[in-house]
Coordinates of C-alpha atoms and ligand atoms in Angstrom, one line a residue:
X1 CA -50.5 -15.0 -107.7
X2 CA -52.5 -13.7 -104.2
X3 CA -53.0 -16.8 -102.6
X4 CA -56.9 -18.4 -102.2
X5 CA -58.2 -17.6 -98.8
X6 CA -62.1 -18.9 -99.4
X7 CA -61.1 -21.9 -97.3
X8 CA -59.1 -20.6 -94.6
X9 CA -60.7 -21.5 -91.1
X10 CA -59.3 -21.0 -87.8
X11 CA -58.5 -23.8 -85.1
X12 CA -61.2 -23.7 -82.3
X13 CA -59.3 -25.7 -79.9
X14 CA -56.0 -23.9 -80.1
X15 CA -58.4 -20.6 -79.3
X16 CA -60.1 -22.8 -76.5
X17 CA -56.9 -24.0 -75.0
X18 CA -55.8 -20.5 -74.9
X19 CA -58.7 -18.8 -73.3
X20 CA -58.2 -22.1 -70.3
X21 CA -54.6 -21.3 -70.5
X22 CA -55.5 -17.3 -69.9
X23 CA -58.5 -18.1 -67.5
X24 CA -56.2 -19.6 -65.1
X25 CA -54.6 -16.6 -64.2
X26 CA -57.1 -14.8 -61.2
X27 CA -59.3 -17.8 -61.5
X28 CA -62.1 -18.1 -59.2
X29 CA -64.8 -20.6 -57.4
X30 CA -67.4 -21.5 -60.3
X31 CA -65.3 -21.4 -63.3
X32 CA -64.7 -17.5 -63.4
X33 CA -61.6 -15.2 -63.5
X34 CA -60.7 -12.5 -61.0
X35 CA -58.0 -10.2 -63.4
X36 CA -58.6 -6.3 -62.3
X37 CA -57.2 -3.8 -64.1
X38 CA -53.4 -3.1 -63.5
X39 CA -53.1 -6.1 -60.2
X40 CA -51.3 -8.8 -60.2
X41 CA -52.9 -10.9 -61.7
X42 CA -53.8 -8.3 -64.8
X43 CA -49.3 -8.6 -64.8
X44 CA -49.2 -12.4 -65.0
X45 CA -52.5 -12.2 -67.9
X46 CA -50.4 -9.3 -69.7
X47 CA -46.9 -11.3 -69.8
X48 CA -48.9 -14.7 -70.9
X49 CA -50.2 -12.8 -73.9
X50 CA -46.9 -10.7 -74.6
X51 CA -45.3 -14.3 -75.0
X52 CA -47.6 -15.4 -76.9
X53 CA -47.8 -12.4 -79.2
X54 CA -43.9 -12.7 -79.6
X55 CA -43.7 -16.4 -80.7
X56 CA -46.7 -15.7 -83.5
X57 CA -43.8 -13.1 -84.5
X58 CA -45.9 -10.1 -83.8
X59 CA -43.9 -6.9 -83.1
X60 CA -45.4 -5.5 -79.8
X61 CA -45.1 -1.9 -78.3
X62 CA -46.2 -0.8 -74.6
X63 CA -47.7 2.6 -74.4
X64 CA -47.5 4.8 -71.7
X65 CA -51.4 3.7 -70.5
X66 CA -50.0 0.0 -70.3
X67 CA -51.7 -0.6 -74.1
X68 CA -50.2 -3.4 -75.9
X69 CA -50.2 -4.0 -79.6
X70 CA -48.6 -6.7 -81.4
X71 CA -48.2 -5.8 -85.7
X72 CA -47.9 -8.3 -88.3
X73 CA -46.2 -7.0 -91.0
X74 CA -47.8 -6.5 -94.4
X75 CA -47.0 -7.0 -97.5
X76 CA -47.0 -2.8 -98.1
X77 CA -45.9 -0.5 -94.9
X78 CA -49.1 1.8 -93.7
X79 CA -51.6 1.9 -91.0
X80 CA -52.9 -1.6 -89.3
X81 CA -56.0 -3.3 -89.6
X82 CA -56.5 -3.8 -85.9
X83 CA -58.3 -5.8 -83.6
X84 CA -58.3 -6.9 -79.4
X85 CA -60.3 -6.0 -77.1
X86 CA -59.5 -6.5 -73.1
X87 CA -58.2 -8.9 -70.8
X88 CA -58.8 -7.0 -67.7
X89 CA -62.2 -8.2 -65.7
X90 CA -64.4 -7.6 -62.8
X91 CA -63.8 -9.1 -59.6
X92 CA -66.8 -11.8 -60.6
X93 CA -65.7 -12.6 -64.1
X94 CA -65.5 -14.7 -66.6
X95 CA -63.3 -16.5 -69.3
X96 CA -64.9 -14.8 -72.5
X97 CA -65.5 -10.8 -71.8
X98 CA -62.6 -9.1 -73.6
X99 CA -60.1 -12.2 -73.1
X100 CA -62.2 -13.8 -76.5
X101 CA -61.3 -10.7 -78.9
X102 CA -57.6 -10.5 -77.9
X103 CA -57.2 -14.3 -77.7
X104 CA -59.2 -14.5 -81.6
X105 CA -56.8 -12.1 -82.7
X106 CA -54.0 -14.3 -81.6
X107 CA -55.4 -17.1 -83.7
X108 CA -56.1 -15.2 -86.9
X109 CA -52.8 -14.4 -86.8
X110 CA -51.6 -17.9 -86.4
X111 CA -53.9 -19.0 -89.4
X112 CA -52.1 -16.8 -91.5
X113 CA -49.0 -18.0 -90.2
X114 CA -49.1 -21.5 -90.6
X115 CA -51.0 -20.6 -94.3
X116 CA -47.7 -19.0 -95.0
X117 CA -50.2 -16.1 -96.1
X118 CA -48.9 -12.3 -95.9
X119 CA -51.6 -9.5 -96.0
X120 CA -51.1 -6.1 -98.3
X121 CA -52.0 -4.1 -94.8
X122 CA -50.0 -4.9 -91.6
X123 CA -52.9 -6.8 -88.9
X124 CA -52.5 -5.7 -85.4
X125 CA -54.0 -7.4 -82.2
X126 CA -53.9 -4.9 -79.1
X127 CA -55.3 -5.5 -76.0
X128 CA -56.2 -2.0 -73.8
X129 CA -55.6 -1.4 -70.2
X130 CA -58.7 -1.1 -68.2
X131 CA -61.7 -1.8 -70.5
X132 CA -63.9 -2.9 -67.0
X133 CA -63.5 0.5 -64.8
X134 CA -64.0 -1.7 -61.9
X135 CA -61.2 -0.5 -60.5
X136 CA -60.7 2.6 -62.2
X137 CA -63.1 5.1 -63.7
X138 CA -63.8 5.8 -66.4
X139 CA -64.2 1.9 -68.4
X140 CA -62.6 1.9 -71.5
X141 CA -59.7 4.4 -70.2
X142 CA -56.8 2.5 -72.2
X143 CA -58.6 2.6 -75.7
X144 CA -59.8 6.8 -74.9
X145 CA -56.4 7.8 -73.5
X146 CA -55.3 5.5 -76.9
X147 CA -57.3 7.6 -79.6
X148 CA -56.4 11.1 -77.1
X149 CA -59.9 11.2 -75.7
X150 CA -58.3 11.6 -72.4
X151 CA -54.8 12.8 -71.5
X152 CA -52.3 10.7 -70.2
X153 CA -51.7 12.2 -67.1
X154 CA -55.5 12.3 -66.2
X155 CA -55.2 8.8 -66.6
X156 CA -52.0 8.0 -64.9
X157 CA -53.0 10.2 -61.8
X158 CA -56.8 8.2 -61.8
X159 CA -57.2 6.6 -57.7
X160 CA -59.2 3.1 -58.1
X161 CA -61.8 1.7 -55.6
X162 CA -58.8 1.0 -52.9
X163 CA -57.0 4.0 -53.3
X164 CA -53.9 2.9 -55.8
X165 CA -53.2 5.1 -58.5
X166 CA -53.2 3.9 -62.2
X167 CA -49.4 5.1 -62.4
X168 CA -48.2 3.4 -59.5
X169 CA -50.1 0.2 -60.2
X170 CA -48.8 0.6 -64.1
X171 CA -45.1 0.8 -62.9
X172 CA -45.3 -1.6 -60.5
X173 CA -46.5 -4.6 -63.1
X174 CA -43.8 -3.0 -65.4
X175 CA -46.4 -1.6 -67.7
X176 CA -45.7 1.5 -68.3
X177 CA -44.2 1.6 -71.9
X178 CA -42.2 4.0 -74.2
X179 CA -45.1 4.2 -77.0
X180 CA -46.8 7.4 -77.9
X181 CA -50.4 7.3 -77.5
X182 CA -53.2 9.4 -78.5
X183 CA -52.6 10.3 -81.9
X184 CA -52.7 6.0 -83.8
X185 CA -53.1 5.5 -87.0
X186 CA -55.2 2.6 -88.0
X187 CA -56.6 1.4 -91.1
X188 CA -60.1 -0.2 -89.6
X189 CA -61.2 -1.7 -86.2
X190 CA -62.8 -4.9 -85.9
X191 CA -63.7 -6.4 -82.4
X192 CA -64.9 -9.7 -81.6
X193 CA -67.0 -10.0 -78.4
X194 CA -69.4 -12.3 -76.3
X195 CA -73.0 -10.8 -76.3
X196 CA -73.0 -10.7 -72.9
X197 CA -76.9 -10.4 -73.4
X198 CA -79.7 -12.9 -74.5
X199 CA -80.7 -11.4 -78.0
X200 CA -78.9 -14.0 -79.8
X201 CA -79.1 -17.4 -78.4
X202 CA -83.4 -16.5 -77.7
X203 CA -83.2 -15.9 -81.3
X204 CA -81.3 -18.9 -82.4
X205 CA -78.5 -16.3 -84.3
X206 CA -75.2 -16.9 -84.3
X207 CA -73.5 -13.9 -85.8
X208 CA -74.5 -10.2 -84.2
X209 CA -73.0 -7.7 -86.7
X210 CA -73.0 -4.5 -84.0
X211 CA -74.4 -1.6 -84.8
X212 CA -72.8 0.7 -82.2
X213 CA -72.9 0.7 -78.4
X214 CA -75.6 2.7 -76.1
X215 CA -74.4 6.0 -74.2
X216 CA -72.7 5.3 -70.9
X217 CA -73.6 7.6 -67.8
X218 CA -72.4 6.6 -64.5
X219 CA -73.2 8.8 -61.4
X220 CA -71.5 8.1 -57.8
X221 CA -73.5 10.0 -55.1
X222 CA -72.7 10.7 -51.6
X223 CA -75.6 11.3 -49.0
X224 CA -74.4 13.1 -45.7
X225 CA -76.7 12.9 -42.8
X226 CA -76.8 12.3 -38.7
X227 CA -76.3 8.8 -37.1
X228 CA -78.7 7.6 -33.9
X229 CA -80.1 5.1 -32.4
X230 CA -82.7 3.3 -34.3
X231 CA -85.0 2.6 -31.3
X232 CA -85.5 5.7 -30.4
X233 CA -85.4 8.6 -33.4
X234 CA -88.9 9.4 -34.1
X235 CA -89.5 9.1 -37.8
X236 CA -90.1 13.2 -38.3
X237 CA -86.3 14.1 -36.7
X238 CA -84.8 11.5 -39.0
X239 CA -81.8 12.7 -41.3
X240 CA -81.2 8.7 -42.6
X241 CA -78.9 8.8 -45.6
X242 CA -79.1 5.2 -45.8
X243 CA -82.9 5.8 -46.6
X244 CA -82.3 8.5 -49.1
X245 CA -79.7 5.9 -50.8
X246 CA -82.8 3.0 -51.0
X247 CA -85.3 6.1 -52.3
X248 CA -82.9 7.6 -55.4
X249 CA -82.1 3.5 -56.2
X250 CA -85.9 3.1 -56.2
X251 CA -86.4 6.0 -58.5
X252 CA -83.0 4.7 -61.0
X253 CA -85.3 1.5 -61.6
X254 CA -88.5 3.5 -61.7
X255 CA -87.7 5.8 -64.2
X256 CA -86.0 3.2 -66.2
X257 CA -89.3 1.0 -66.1
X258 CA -91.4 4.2 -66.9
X259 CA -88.9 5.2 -69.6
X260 CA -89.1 1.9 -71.4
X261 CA -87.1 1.8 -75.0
X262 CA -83.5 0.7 -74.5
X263 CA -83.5 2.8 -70.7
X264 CA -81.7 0.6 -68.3
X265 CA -80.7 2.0 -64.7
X266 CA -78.5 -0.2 -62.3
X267 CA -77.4 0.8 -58.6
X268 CA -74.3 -1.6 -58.2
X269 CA -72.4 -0.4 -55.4
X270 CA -73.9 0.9 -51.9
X271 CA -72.1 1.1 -48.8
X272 CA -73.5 2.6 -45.4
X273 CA -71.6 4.1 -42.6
X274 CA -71.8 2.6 -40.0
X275 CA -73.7 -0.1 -41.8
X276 CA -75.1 -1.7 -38.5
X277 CA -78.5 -3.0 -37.9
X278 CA -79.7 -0.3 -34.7
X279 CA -77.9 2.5 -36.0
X280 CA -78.9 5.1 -38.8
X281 CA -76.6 5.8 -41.5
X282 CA -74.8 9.4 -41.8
X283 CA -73.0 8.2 -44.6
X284 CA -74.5 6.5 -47.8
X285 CA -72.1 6.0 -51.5
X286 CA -73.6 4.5 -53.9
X287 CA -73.3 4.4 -57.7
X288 CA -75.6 4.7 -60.5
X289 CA -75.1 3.3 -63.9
X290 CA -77.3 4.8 -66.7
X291 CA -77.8 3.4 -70.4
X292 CA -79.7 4.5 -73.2
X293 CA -79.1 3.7 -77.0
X294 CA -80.4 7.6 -77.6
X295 CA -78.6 10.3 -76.4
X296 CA -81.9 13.0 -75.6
X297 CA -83.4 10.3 -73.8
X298 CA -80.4 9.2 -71.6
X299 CA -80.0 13.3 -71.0
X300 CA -83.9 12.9 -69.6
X301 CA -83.0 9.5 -67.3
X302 CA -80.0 11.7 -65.8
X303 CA -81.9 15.1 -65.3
X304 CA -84.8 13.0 -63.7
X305 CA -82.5 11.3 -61.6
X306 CA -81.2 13.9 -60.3
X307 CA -84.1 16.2 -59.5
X308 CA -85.2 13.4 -57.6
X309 CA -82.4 13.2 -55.4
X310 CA -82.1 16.8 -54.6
X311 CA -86.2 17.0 -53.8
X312 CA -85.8 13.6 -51.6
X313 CA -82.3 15.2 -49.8
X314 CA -83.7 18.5 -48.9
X315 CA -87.1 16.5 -47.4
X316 CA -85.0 14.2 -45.4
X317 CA -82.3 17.3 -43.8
X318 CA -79.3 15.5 -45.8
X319 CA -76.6 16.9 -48.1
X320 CA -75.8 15.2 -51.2
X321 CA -73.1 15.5 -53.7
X322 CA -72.4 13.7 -56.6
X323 CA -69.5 12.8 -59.0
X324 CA -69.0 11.8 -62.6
X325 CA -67.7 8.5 -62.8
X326 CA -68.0 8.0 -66.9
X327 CA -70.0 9.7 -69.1
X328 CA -69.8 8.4 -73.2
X329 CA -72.3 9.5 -75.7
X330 CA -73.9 6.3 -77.9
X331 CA -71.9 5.4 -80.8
X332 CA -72.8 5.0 -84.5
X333 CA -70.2 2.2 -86.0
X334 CA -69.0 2.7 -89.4
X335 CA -72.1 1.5 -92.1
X336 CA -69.8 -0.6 -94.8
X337 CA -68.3 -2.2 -91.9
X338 CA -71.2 -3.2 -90.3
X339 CA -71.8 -4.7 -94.1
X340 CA -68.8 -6.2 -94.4
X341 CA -69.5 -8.0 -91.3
X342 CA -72.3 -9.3 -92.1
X343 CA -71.8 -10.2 -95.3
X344 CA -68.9 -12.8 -94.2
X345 CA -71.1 -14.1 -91.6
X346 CA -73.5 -14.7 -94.8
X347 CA -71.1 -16.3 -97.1
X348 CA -69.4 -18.1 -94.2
X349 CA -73.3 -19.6 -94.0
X350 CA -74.2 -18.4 -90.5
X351 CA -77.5 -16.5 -89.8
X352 CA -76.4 -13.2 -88.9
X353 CA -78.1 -9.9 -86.9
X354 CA -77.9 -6.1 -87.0
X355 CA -78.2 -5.4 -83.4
X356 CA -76.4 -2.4 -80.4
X357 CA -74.1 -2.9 -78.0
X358 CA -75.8 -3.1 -74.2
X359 CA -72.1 -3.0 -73.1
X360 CA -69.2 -0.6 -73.1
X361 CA -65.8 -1.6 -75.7
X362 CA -62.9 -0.5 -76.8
X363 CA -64.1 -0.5 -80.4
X364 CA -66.6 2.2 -79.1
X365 CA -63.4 4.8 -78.8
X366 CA -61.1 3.2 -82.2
X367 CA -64.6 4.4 -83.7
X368 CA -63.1 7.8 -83.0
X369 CA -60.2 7.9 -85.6
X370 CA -61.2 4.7 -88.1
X371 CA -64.0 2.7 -89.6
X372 CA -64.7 0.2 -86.9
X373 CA -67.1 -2.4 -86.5
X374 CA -67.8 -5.4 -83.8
X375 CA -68.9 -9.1 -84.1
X376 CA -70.8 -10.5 -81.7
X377 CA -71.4 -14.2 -80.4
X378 CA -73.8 -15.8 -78.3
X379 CA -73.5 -15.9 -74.5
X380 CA -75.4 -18.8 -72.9
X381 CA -78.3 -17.7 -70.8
X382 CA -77.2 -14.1 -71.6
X383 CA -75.3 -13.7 -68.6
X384 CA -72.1 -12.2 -68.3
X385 CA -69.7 -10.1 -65.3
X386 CA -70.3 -13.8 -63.4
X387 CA -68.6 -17.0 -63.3
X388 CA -71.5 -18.6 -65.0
X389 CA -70.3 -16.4 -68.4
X390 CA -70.0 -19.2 -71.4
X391 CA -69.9 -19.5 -75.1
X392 CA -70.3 -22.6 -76.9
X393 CA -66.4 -23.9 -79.0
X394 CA -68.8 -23.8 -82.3
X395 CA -70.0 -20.4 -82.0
X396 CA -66.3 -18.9 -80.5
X397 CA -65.6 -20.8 -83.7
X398 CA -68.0 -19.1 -85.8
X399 CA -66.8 -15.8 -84.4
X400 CA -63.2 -16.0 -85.2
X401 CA -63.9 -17.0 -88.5
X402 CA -65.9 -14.4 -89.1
X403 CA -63.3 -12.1 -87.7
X404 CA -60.3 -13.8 -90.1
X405 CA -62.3 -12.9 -93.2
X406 CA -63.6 -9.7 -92.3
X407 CA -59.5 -8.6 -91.5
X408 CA -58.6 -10.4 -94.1
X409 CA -60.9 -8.4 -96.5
X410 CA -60.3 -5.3 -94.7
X411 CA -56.3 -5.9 -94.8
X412 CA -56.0 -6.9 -99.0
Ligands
GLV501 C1 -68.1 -2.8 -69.5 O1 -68.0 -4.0 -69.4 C2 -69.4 -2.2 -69.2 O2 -70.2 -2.2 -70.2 O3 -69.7 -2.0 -68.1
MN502 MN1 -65.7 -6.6 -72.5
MN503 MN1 -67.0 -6.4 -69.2

C-alpha cells in the first residue's frame, strides 16, 4: 500500500537553523556571508553540508569540478530526481542565494526520512562548485562542466580575480573528487531559489513557478592609453582611458534604458591605473554584464556596445581589447514542469506566478540533459548579492513545501 503523502510538510525551523548554522561560515558585518568559490571558507561550508548529507544517509560522490551529490535510494534503481543549487557567494552575500536550494533539499530528504517514506526514483541533492563566478568566470562553471558544457580541464586550468587557479584552489580544500562528470543521468531538475528580485513580494505572490532564465553576456574590456599630469594636459592631447571607461559605462546604461524590454546593462567592476586624483589613467578594466530574456535583442545590446567602444577608443588615441568573461543564451524550462510546479503551489493553497529568471542557476545548465524547472520565493525588498538579502521562515516554508511535492511527484 504506497503510503499517503497529501499531508507531508517540511519543518521550517530545522531548515532555518540550518541556513544560521551554514551562514556562520564566512559571515560578515550586517548579517551576510562572505563564502567564494573554492576558499576557505567555501571548504568549511562544503564539509558542514557533506556531514550533514551523510547523517540524512545520503550517499555522496565528489566530482572532479568539486560537485557534490548526495542520492537517496529509491525504491527502483535508475536516474535521480535531483535538486541543489549553490553554496558558494559573492564577497557581499547573503544567507539565502543558493545556500536555500541545497539546504531545502537537505530537509525534503529528512521529511521523508523521519516519514519512514521511500520514493520509486532515487532523490538527489547536489550542490555545484562555483555558481557566483565572482571569483571565477564563467558563473555556473560546476553545473556546465557537470552536464559537459565545458571540459574539465578548461575548468580546472580557469585563474580567478587574484590569480589562483580553480585546480589548485580545488586540491587544496580537498575537493577534487573521483566522480565522472559531464555525461549525468538525471530523471528531472527542480531548484528552489530566492527571487532575488521584487516581482513577488510587490505583487503579494508567494510562489514564482520559473519560466527560464535571461541570456548571460559578460564583457571585460581593457583600455590602454598615456598617463600625465592632470594640471597640465590640454584636453585635445588627452589619451585618458579612465575617461573612455566612464563613456562605454555611460553607453551600457544608455542603451539598456533606450532598449527597454527585459534589457538590463551593469558595469560592476572598474579599476584605474594609477587610480590617483592628479594623474590620468593609462590603464582602465572594467567589466560589463549584459541581460536580456531574448536572444536577437541581447545580440543588438552587445553589437551596440561594442561599436561604441571602438568609435569612442579611436577618438580618444587609446587601444582597447576585450575578453569574454560568460556568455549563455536564455533558457526555455521544461513546460509540464513548469505545470507541475505550479499546480502544487495551487493545491498546497499558495498564490502562484509564471515568471523568468533575472539571475543565472544551475538549473539553467541541468536544463541541458533533463526536464527541469525552478521555484521561486520572495526576497524582501528584492534585494539580493548584499547582506541585507532575507526571506521570511513562512515563505522559505512555502518554498520547500512546494519543492517536497513537486519531487515527490516527479520521483513516484
Ligand atoms: C549569479 O548569481 C548571477 O546571476 O550573476
Ligand atoms: Mn544563486
Ligand atoms: Mn548569486
Amino acid at each position: 500500500m504506497p503510503v499517503k503523502t497529501d499531508k507531508l510538510r517540511i519543518t521550517v525551523q530545522r531548515l532555518g537553523t540550518r541556513l544560521e548554522e551554514l551562514g556562520e561560515l564566512g559571515a560578515i558585518a550586517g548579517g551576510g556571508v562572505c563564502r567564494l568559490a573554492l576558499s576557505a571558507e567555501d571548504g568549511a561550508g562544503r564539509d558542514l553540508v557533506m556531514r550533514w548529507m551523510r547523517e540524512l544517509g545520503l550517499s555522496v560522490s565528489i566530482d572532479g569540478i568539486g560537485n557534490v551529490v548526495g542520492v537517496r535510494a529509491g525504491l527502483e534503481a535508475g536516474p535521480p530526481v535531483m535538486t541543489g543549487s549553490h553554496i558558494d557567494t559573492v564577497r557581499t552575500g547573503g544567507r539565502f542565494d543558493g545556500n536555500l536550494g541545497v539546504l531545502a533539499g537537505l530537509e525534503v530528504i529528512q521529511t521523508l526520512n523521519d516519514a519512514g517514506i521511500l520514493t520509486r526514483r532515487p532523490l538527489a541533492v547536489a550542490f555545484f562548485t562555483n555558481e557566483e563566478g565572482a571569483r571565477f568566470n564563467p558563473d555556473m562553471m560546476g553545473s556546465l562542466v557537470y552536464v559537459g558544457g565545458l571540459a574539465l580541464n578548461a575548468a580546472l586550468a580557469t585563474v580567478g580575480i587574484d590569480g589562483a587557479s580553480v585546480g589548485d584552489c580545488l586540491n587544496r580544500i580537498g575537493y577534487a573528487g573521483p566522480a565522472p562528470c559531464g555525461k549525468p543521468e538525471v530523471h528531472a531538475y527542480v531548484e528552489l531559489h530566492v527571487e532575488q528580485g521584487p516581482v513577488l513580494e510587490a505583487e503579494g505572490i508567494t510562489i514564482g513557478a520559473v519560466e527560464g532564465v535571461q541570456g548571460i553576456s559578460w564583457t571585460e574590456f581593457t583600455v590602454l592609453g598615456v598617463s600625465n599630469h592632470a594640471g597640465t594636459t590640454p584636453m585635445r592631447l588627452r589619451h585618458d582611458a579612465g575617461y573612455v571607461a566612464c563613456a562605454i559605462a555611460n553607453k551600457a546604461r544608455e542603451i539598456a534604458r533606450e532598449m527597454g524590454g527585459n534589457q538590463v546593462a551593469t558595469v560592476g567592476a572598474i579599476n584605474l591605473s594609477p587610480n590617483l586624483v592628479n594623474v590620468i589613467a593609462y590603464k582602465a578594466v572594467f567589466t560589463v554584464d549584459l541581460r536580456n530574456t531574448d536572444e536577437a535583442a541581447l545580440q543588438i545590446a552587445e553589437q551596440r556596445l561594442h561599436s561604441f567602444a571602438s568609435e569612442v577608443a579611436g577618438a580618444e588615441g587609446v587601444t582597447l581589447t576585450n575578453r569574454r568573461l560568460a556568455r549563455f543564451e536564455p533558457v526555455d524550462f521544461d513546460p509540464s514542469t513548469i505545470s507541475l510546479v505550479e499546480a502544487t503551489a495551487r493545491q498546497l493553497g499558495l498564490s502562484v506566478k509564471r515568471m523568468p529568471s533575472g539571475a543565472g542557476h544551475d538549473a539553467q545548465m541541468l536544463a541541458r540533459v533533463c526536464p527541469t524547472a525552478m521555484i521561486f520565493v520572495p526576497s524582501a525588498g528584492g534585494i539580493s548579492h548584499n547582506v541585507k538579502e532575507f526571506t521570511c521562515p513562512a515563505d522559505l516554508e512555502a518554498g520547500a513545501n512546494v519543492l517536497l511535492h513537486t519531487l515527490l511527484q516527479l520521483a513516484s
